[in-house]
PDB file of C-alpha atoms in Angstrom:
ATOM      1  CA  MET A 168      25.926 -78.165 -22.844  1.00 46.00           C
ATOM      2  CA  ILE A 169      22.158 -78.332 -22.839  1.00 52.00           C
ATOM      3  CA  SER A 170      20.375 -76.438 -20.103  1.00 55.00           C
ATOM      4  CA  LEU A 171      17.517 -78.284 -18.441  1.00 59.00           C
ATOM      5  CA  PHE A 172      16.127 -75.086 -16.924  1.00 60.00           C
ATOM      6  CA  LEU A 173      13.535 -72.817 -18.470  1.00 71.00           C
ATOM      7  CA  ASN A 174      15.101 -69.353 -18.365  1.00 71.00           C
ATOM      8  CA  LEU A 175      12.621 -66.531 -17.592  1.00 79.00           C
ATOM      9  CA  CYS A 176      13.533 -62.873 -17.387  1.00 81.00           C
ATOM     10  CA  VAL A 177      11.167 -60.108 -16.268  1.00 85.00           C
ATOM     11  CA  THR A 178      11.580 -56.353 -15.690  1.00 86.00           C
ATOM     12  CA  GLN A 179       9.187 -53.971 -13.951  1.00 86.00           C
ATOM     13  CA  PHE A 180       7.975 -53.030 -17.464  1.00 88.00           C
ATOM     14  CA  GLY A 181       7.371 -56.576 -18.753  1.00 86.00           C
ATOM     15  CA  PRO A 182       9.487 -59.303 -20.375  1.00 86.00           C
ATOM     16  CA  CYS A 183      13.214 -58.704 -20.813  1.00 84.00           C
ATOM     17  CA  PRO A 184      14.737 -58.078 -24.233  1.00 83.00           C
ATOM     18  CA  ALA A 185      16.116 -61.257 -25.829  1.00 80.00           C
ATOM     19  CA  GLU A 186      19.770 -60.273 -25.304  1.00 80.00           C
ATOM     20  CA  TYR A 187      19.233 -60.172 -21.522  1.00 80.00           C
ATOM     21  CA  LEU A 188      18.591 -63.937 -21.465  1.00 73.00           C
ATOM     22  CA  THR A 189      22.101 -64.810 -22.659  1.00 72.00           C
ATOM     23  CA  ASP A 190      24.102 -61.932 -21.164  1.00 72.00           C
ATOM     24  CA  LYS A 191      26.435 -63.267 -18.458  1.00 76.00           C
ATOM     25  CA  TYR A 192      27.354 -59.717 -17.448  1.00 79.00           C
ATOM     26  CA  LEU A 193      23.865 -58.267 -17.231  1.00 82.00           C
ATOM     27  CA  HIS A 194      24.720 -56.507 -13.966  1.00 81.00           C
ATOM     28  CA  ARG A 195      27.308 -54.401 -15.842  1.00 84.00           C
ATOM     29  CA  ARG A 196      24.779 -52.837 -18.206  1.00 86.00           C
ATOM     30  CA  PRO A 197      24.249 -49.154 -17.315  1.00 87.00           C
ATOM     31  CA  GLU A 198      20.440 -49.350 -17.555  1.00 88.00           C
ATOM     32  CA  VAL A 199      20.225 -52.185 -15.002  1.00 88.00           C
ATOM     33  CA  TYR A 200      19.647 -51.052 -11.414  1.00 89.00           C
ATOM     34  CA  SER A 201      19.467 -54.478  -9.751  1.00 89.00           C
ATOM     35  CA  ILE A 202      19.001 -58.183 -10.490  1.00 87.00           C
ATOM     36  CA  SER A 203      17.662 -61.024  -8.420  1.00 87.00           C
ATOM     37  CA  THR A 204      17.725 -64.637  -9.527  1.00 83.00           C
ATOM     38  CA  HIS A 205      15.862 -67.569  -8.055  1.00 82.00           C
ATOM     39  CA  TYR A 206      14.767 -71.054  -8.982  1.00 82.00           C
ATOM     40  CA  GLN A 207      11.132 -72.064  -9.204  1.00 78.00           C
ATOM     41  CA  PHE A 208      10.079 -75.657  -8.945  1.00 77.00           C
ATOM     42  CA  PRO A 209      10.497 -77.782 -10.982  1.00 77.00           C
ATOM     43  CA  LEU A 210      13.026 -76.513 -13.558  1.00 77.00           C
ATOM     44  CA  THR A 211      12.684 -72.761 -13.970  1.00 79.00           C
ATOM     45  CA  LEU A 212      15.349 -70.116 -13.457  1.00 77.00           C
ATOM     46  CA  LYS A 213      13.760 -66.678 -13.039  1.00 83.00           C
ATOM     47  CA  LYS A 214      15.635 -63.368 -13.282  1.00 83.00           C
ATOM     48  CA  ASN A 215      13.947 -60.237 -11.958  1.00 87.00           C
ATOM     49  CA  VAL A 216      15.651 -57.200 -13.466  1.00 89.00           C
ATOM     50  CA  ILE A 217      14.954 -53.704 -12.163  1.00 90.00           C
ATOM     51  CA  LEU A 218      15.790 -51.126 -14.814  1.00 90.00           C
ATOM     52  CA  ARG A 219      16.739 -47.520 -14.171  1.00 90.00           C
ATOM     53  CA  VAL A 220      14.055 -45.009 -15.123  1.00 91.00           C
ATOM     54  CA  PRO A 221      15.574 -41.962 -16.844  1.00 92.00           C
ATOM     55  CA  LEU A 222      14.510 -38.648 -15.328  1.00 92.00           C
ATOM     56  CA  GLY A 223      16.445 -36.196 -17.486  1.00 92.00           C
ATOM     57  CA  THR A 224      19.859 -35.295 -18.819  1.00 92.00           C
ATOM     58  CA  ILE A 225      22.601 -33.029 -17.525  1.00 94.00           C
ATOM     59  CA  ALA A 226      25.430 -31.327 -19.392  1.00 91.00           C
ATOM     60  CA  THR A 227      27.904 -28.487 -18.895  1.00 90.00           C
ATOM     61  CA  SER A 228      26.645 -26.714 -22.044  1.00 85.00           C
ATOM     62  CA  SER A 229      24.014 -27.335 -24.700  1.00 79.00           C
ATOM     63  CA  ALA A 230      26.776 -28.403 -27.134  1.00 79.00           C
ATOM     64  CA  SER A 231      28.559 -30.789 -24.738  1.00 84.00           C
ATOM     65  CA  PRO A 232      27.671 -34.485 -24.309  1.00 89.00           C
ATOM     66  CA  ARG A 233      24.565 -35.217 -22.254  1.00 91.00           C
ATOM     67  CA  PHE A 234      24.519 -37.611 -19.340  1.00 94.00           C
ATOM     68  CA  ILE A 235      21.353 -39.463 -18.353  1.00 93.00           C
ATOM     69  CA  VAL A 236      20.223 -39.253 -14.727  1.00 94.00           C
ATOM     70  CA  ASP A 237      17.781 -41.759 -13.206  1.00 94.00           C
ATOM     71  CA  THR A 238      15.015 -41.113 -10.686  1.00 92.00           C
ATOM     72  CA  TYR A 239      17.447 -41.843  -7.818  1.00 92.00           C
ATOM     73  CA  GLY A 240      19.805 -39.066  -8.959  1.00 92.00           C
ATOM     74  CA  GLN A 241      22.489 -41.388 -10.326  1.00 94.00           C
ATOM     75  CA  VAL A 242      24.332 -40.445 -13.545  1.00 93.00           C
ATOM     76  CA  TYR A 243      24.408 -43.749 -15.418  1.00 91.00           C
ATOM     77  CA  SER A 244      24.963 -43.268 -19.137  1.00 90.00           C
ATOM     78  CA  GLN A 245      26.048 -40.820 -21.815  1.00 90.00           C
ATOM     79  CA  SER A 246      23.680 -39.877 -24.612  1.00 84.00           C
ATOM     80  CA  ALA A 247      24.486 -38.026 -27.834  1.00 73.00           C
ATOM     81  CA  ASN A 248      20.930 -36.828 -28.304  1.00 71.00           C
ATOM     82  CA  SER A 249      17.917 -37.210 -26.087  1.00 77.00           C
ATOM     83  CA  ALA A 250      14.330 -36.018 -25.918  1.00 85.00           C
ATOM     84  CA  LEU A 251      14.600 -35.875 -22.128  1.00 90.00           C
ATOM     85  CA  PRO A 252      14.714 -32.506 -20.330  1.00 91.00           C
ATOM     86  CA  LEU A 253      18.192 -30.958 -20.102  1.00 92.00           C
ATOM     87  CA  LEU A 254      19.730 -29.329 -17.025  1.00 92.00           C
ATOM     88  CA  LEU A 255      22.890 -27.282 -17.574  1.00 92.00           C
ATOM     89  CA  VAL A 256      25.269 -27.535 -14.630  1.00 91.00           C
ATOM     90  CA  PRO A 257      28.713 -26.120 -13.868  1.00 88.00           C
ATOM     91  CA  GLY A 258      31.659 -28.428 -13.310  1.00 84.00           C
ATOM     92  CA  ALA A 259      32.596 -31.902 -14.451  1.00 85.00           C
ATOM     93  CA  ILE A 260      30.078 -34.727 -14.762  1.00 89.00           C
ATOM     94  CA  GLN A 261      31.043 -38.330 -14.072  1.00 88.00           C
ATOM     95  CA  ILE A 262      29.165 -41.537 -14.809  1.00 89.00           C
ATOM     96  CA  SER A 263      28.164 -43.501 -11.671  1.00 86.00           C
ATOM     97  CA  LYS A 264      28.281 -40.383  -9.495  1.00 89.00           C
ATOM     98  CA  PRO A 265      25.089 -38.948  -7.947  1.00 92.00           C
ATOM     99  CA  VAL A 266      23.895 -35.429  -8.673  1.00 92.00           C
ATOM    100  CA  THR A 267      23.245 -32.959  -5.854  1.00 89.00           C
ATOM    101  CA  SER A 268      19.807 -32.797  -4.238  1.00 87.00           C
ATOM    102  CA  GLU A 269      19.291 -29.351  -5.802  1.00 88.00           C
ATOM    103  CA  GLN A 270      20.065 -30.782  -9.267  1.00 90.00           C
ATOM    104  CA  LEU A 271      17.781 -33.778  -8.656  1.00 91.00           C
ATOM    105  CA  ASN A 272      14.897 -31.503  -7.569  1.00 89.00           C
ATOM    106  CA  SER A 273      15.507 -29.364 -10.651  1.00 89.00           C
ATOM    107  CA  LEU A 274      15.406 -32.403 -12.950  1.00 91.00           C
ATOM    108  CA  LYS A 275      12.162 -33.524 -11.297  1.00 90.00           C
ATOM    109  CA  ALA A 276      10.645 -30.092 -11.949  1.00 87.00           C
ATOM    110  CA  LEU A 277      11.831 -30.167 -15.579  1.00 88.00           C
ATOM    111  CA  SER A 278      10.341 -33.637 -16.077  1.00 89.00           C
ATOM    112  CA  LEU A 279       6.996 -32.393 -14.716  1.00 86.00           C
ATOM    113  CA  LEU A 280       7.037 -29.458 -17.154  1.00 84.00           C
ATOM    114  CA  ALA A 281       8.103 -31.536 -20.183  1.00 85.00           C
ATOM    115  CA  PRO A 282       4.653 -32.989 -21.059  1.00 83.00           C
ATOM    116  CA  LEU A 283       3.183 -29.470 -21.174  1.00 82.00           C
ATOM    117  CA  PHE A 284       5.311 -28.402 -24.137  1.00 80.00           C
ATOM    118  CA  PHE A 285       6.161 -29.856 -27.532  1.00 83.00           C
ATOM    119  CA  ASP A 286       9.845 -28.948 -27.120  1.00 82.00           C
ATOM    120  CA  SER A 287      11.832 -30.439 -24.284  1.00 84.00           C
ATOM    121  CA  PRO A 288      12.646 -27.875 -21.554  1.00 87.00           C
ATOM    122  CA  THR A 289      16.176 -26.756 -20.733  1.00 88.00           C
ATOM    123  CA  GLY A 290      17.053 -25.517 -17.258  1.00 90.00           C
ATOM    124  CA  GLU A 291      20.006 -23.636 -15.869  1.00 91.00           C
ATOM    125  CA  PHE A 292      20.895 -22.071 -12.540  1.00 87.00           C
ATOM    126  CA  ARG A 293      20.907 -18.282 -12.283  1.00 83.00           C
ATOM    127  CA  GLU A 294      21.937 -17.115  -8.829  1.00 79.00           C
ATOM    128  CA  THR A 295      19.496 -18.939  -6.519  1.00 79.00           C
ATOM    129  CA  ASP A 296      16.825 -19.692  -9.141  1.00 82.00           C
ATOM    130  CA  LEU A 297      16.323 -22.399 -11.706  1.00 86.00           C
ATOM    131  CA  VAL A 298      15.534 -20.774 -15.054  1.00 87.00           C
ATOM    132  CA  VAL A 299      13.630 -23.053 -17.410  1.00 87.00           C
ATOM    133  CA  HIS A 300      13.721 -22.207 -21.121  1.00 86.00           C
ATOM    134  CA  VAL A 301      10.920 -23.505 -23.340  1.00 84.00           C
ATOM    135  CA  LYS A 302      10.342 -21.859 -26.729  1.00 81.00           C
ATOM    136  CA  ASN A 303       9.969 -18.128 -25.993  1.00 83.00           C
ATOM    137  CA  TYR A 304       9.228 -18.573 -22.289  1.00 82.00           C
ATOM    138  CA  GLU A 305      11.401 -18.387 -19.206  1.00 84.00           C
ATOM    139  CA  ILE A 306      10.008 -20.027 -16.080  1.00 82.00           C
ATOM    140  CA  LEU A 307      11.680 -19.256 -12.748  1.00 82.00           C
ATOM    141  CA  LEU A 308      11.613 -21.927 -10.045  1.00 80.00           C
ATOM    142  CA  ASP A 309      13.149 -22.313  -6.618  1.00 77.00           C
ATOM    143  CA  PRO A 310      15.312 -25.458  -6.960  1.00 72.00           C
ATOM    144  CA  LYS A 311      15.081 -26.170  -3.234  1.00 71.00           C
ATOM    145  CA  ASN A 312      11.275 -26.256  -3.380  1.00 67.00           C
ATOM    146  CA  PRO A 313      10.114 -26.424  -7.024  1.00 56.00           C
ATOM    147  CA  ASP A 314       6.539 -27.408  -6.144  1.00 59.00           C
ATOM    148  CA  ASN A 315       5.741 -24.127  -4.394  1.00 59.00           C
ATOM    149  CA  SER A 316       7.332 -21.562  -6.696  1.00 54.00           C
ATOM    150  CA  ALA A 317       6.813 -20.515 -10.278  1.00 54.00           C
ATOM    151  CA  SER A 318       6.793 -17.323 -12.241  1.00 50.00           C
ATOM    152  CA  ILE A 319       6.706 -16.982 -16.003  1.00 52.00           C
ATOM    153  CA  ALA A 320       8.680 -14.261 -17.748  1.00 48.00           C
TER     154      ALA A 320
END
């Protein structure tokens, strides 16, 4: 069957990858947050795809698989290796489940620290503090209010 419509696909970052144009199950891809489709006169079908923006990764230990978390706090994919900041958390991690607000704030703080160092920061909870490890430094943050607290050890 020959399609008479011009098929356009756009994300918030620019044109879609080629495989998005033919994927019937685009909404099932983990990196896709939402899709809207509409027709433009005269014969154009336009897909607007909003992609998830990765914020950081979480894992139960530095040797366990990492899970990618987006800016909304949703765990959406597993990654074997990533240059994103890592937050070590207790308990099981499940894809398509949100992280806690404390974990999301901690990932936001780690992502703000990441550009300051060559190595990606790793954070873990110690009592009520978030301890960030980068090279030979330990940075202590309050995970409930990371913007107003920092001390370097």
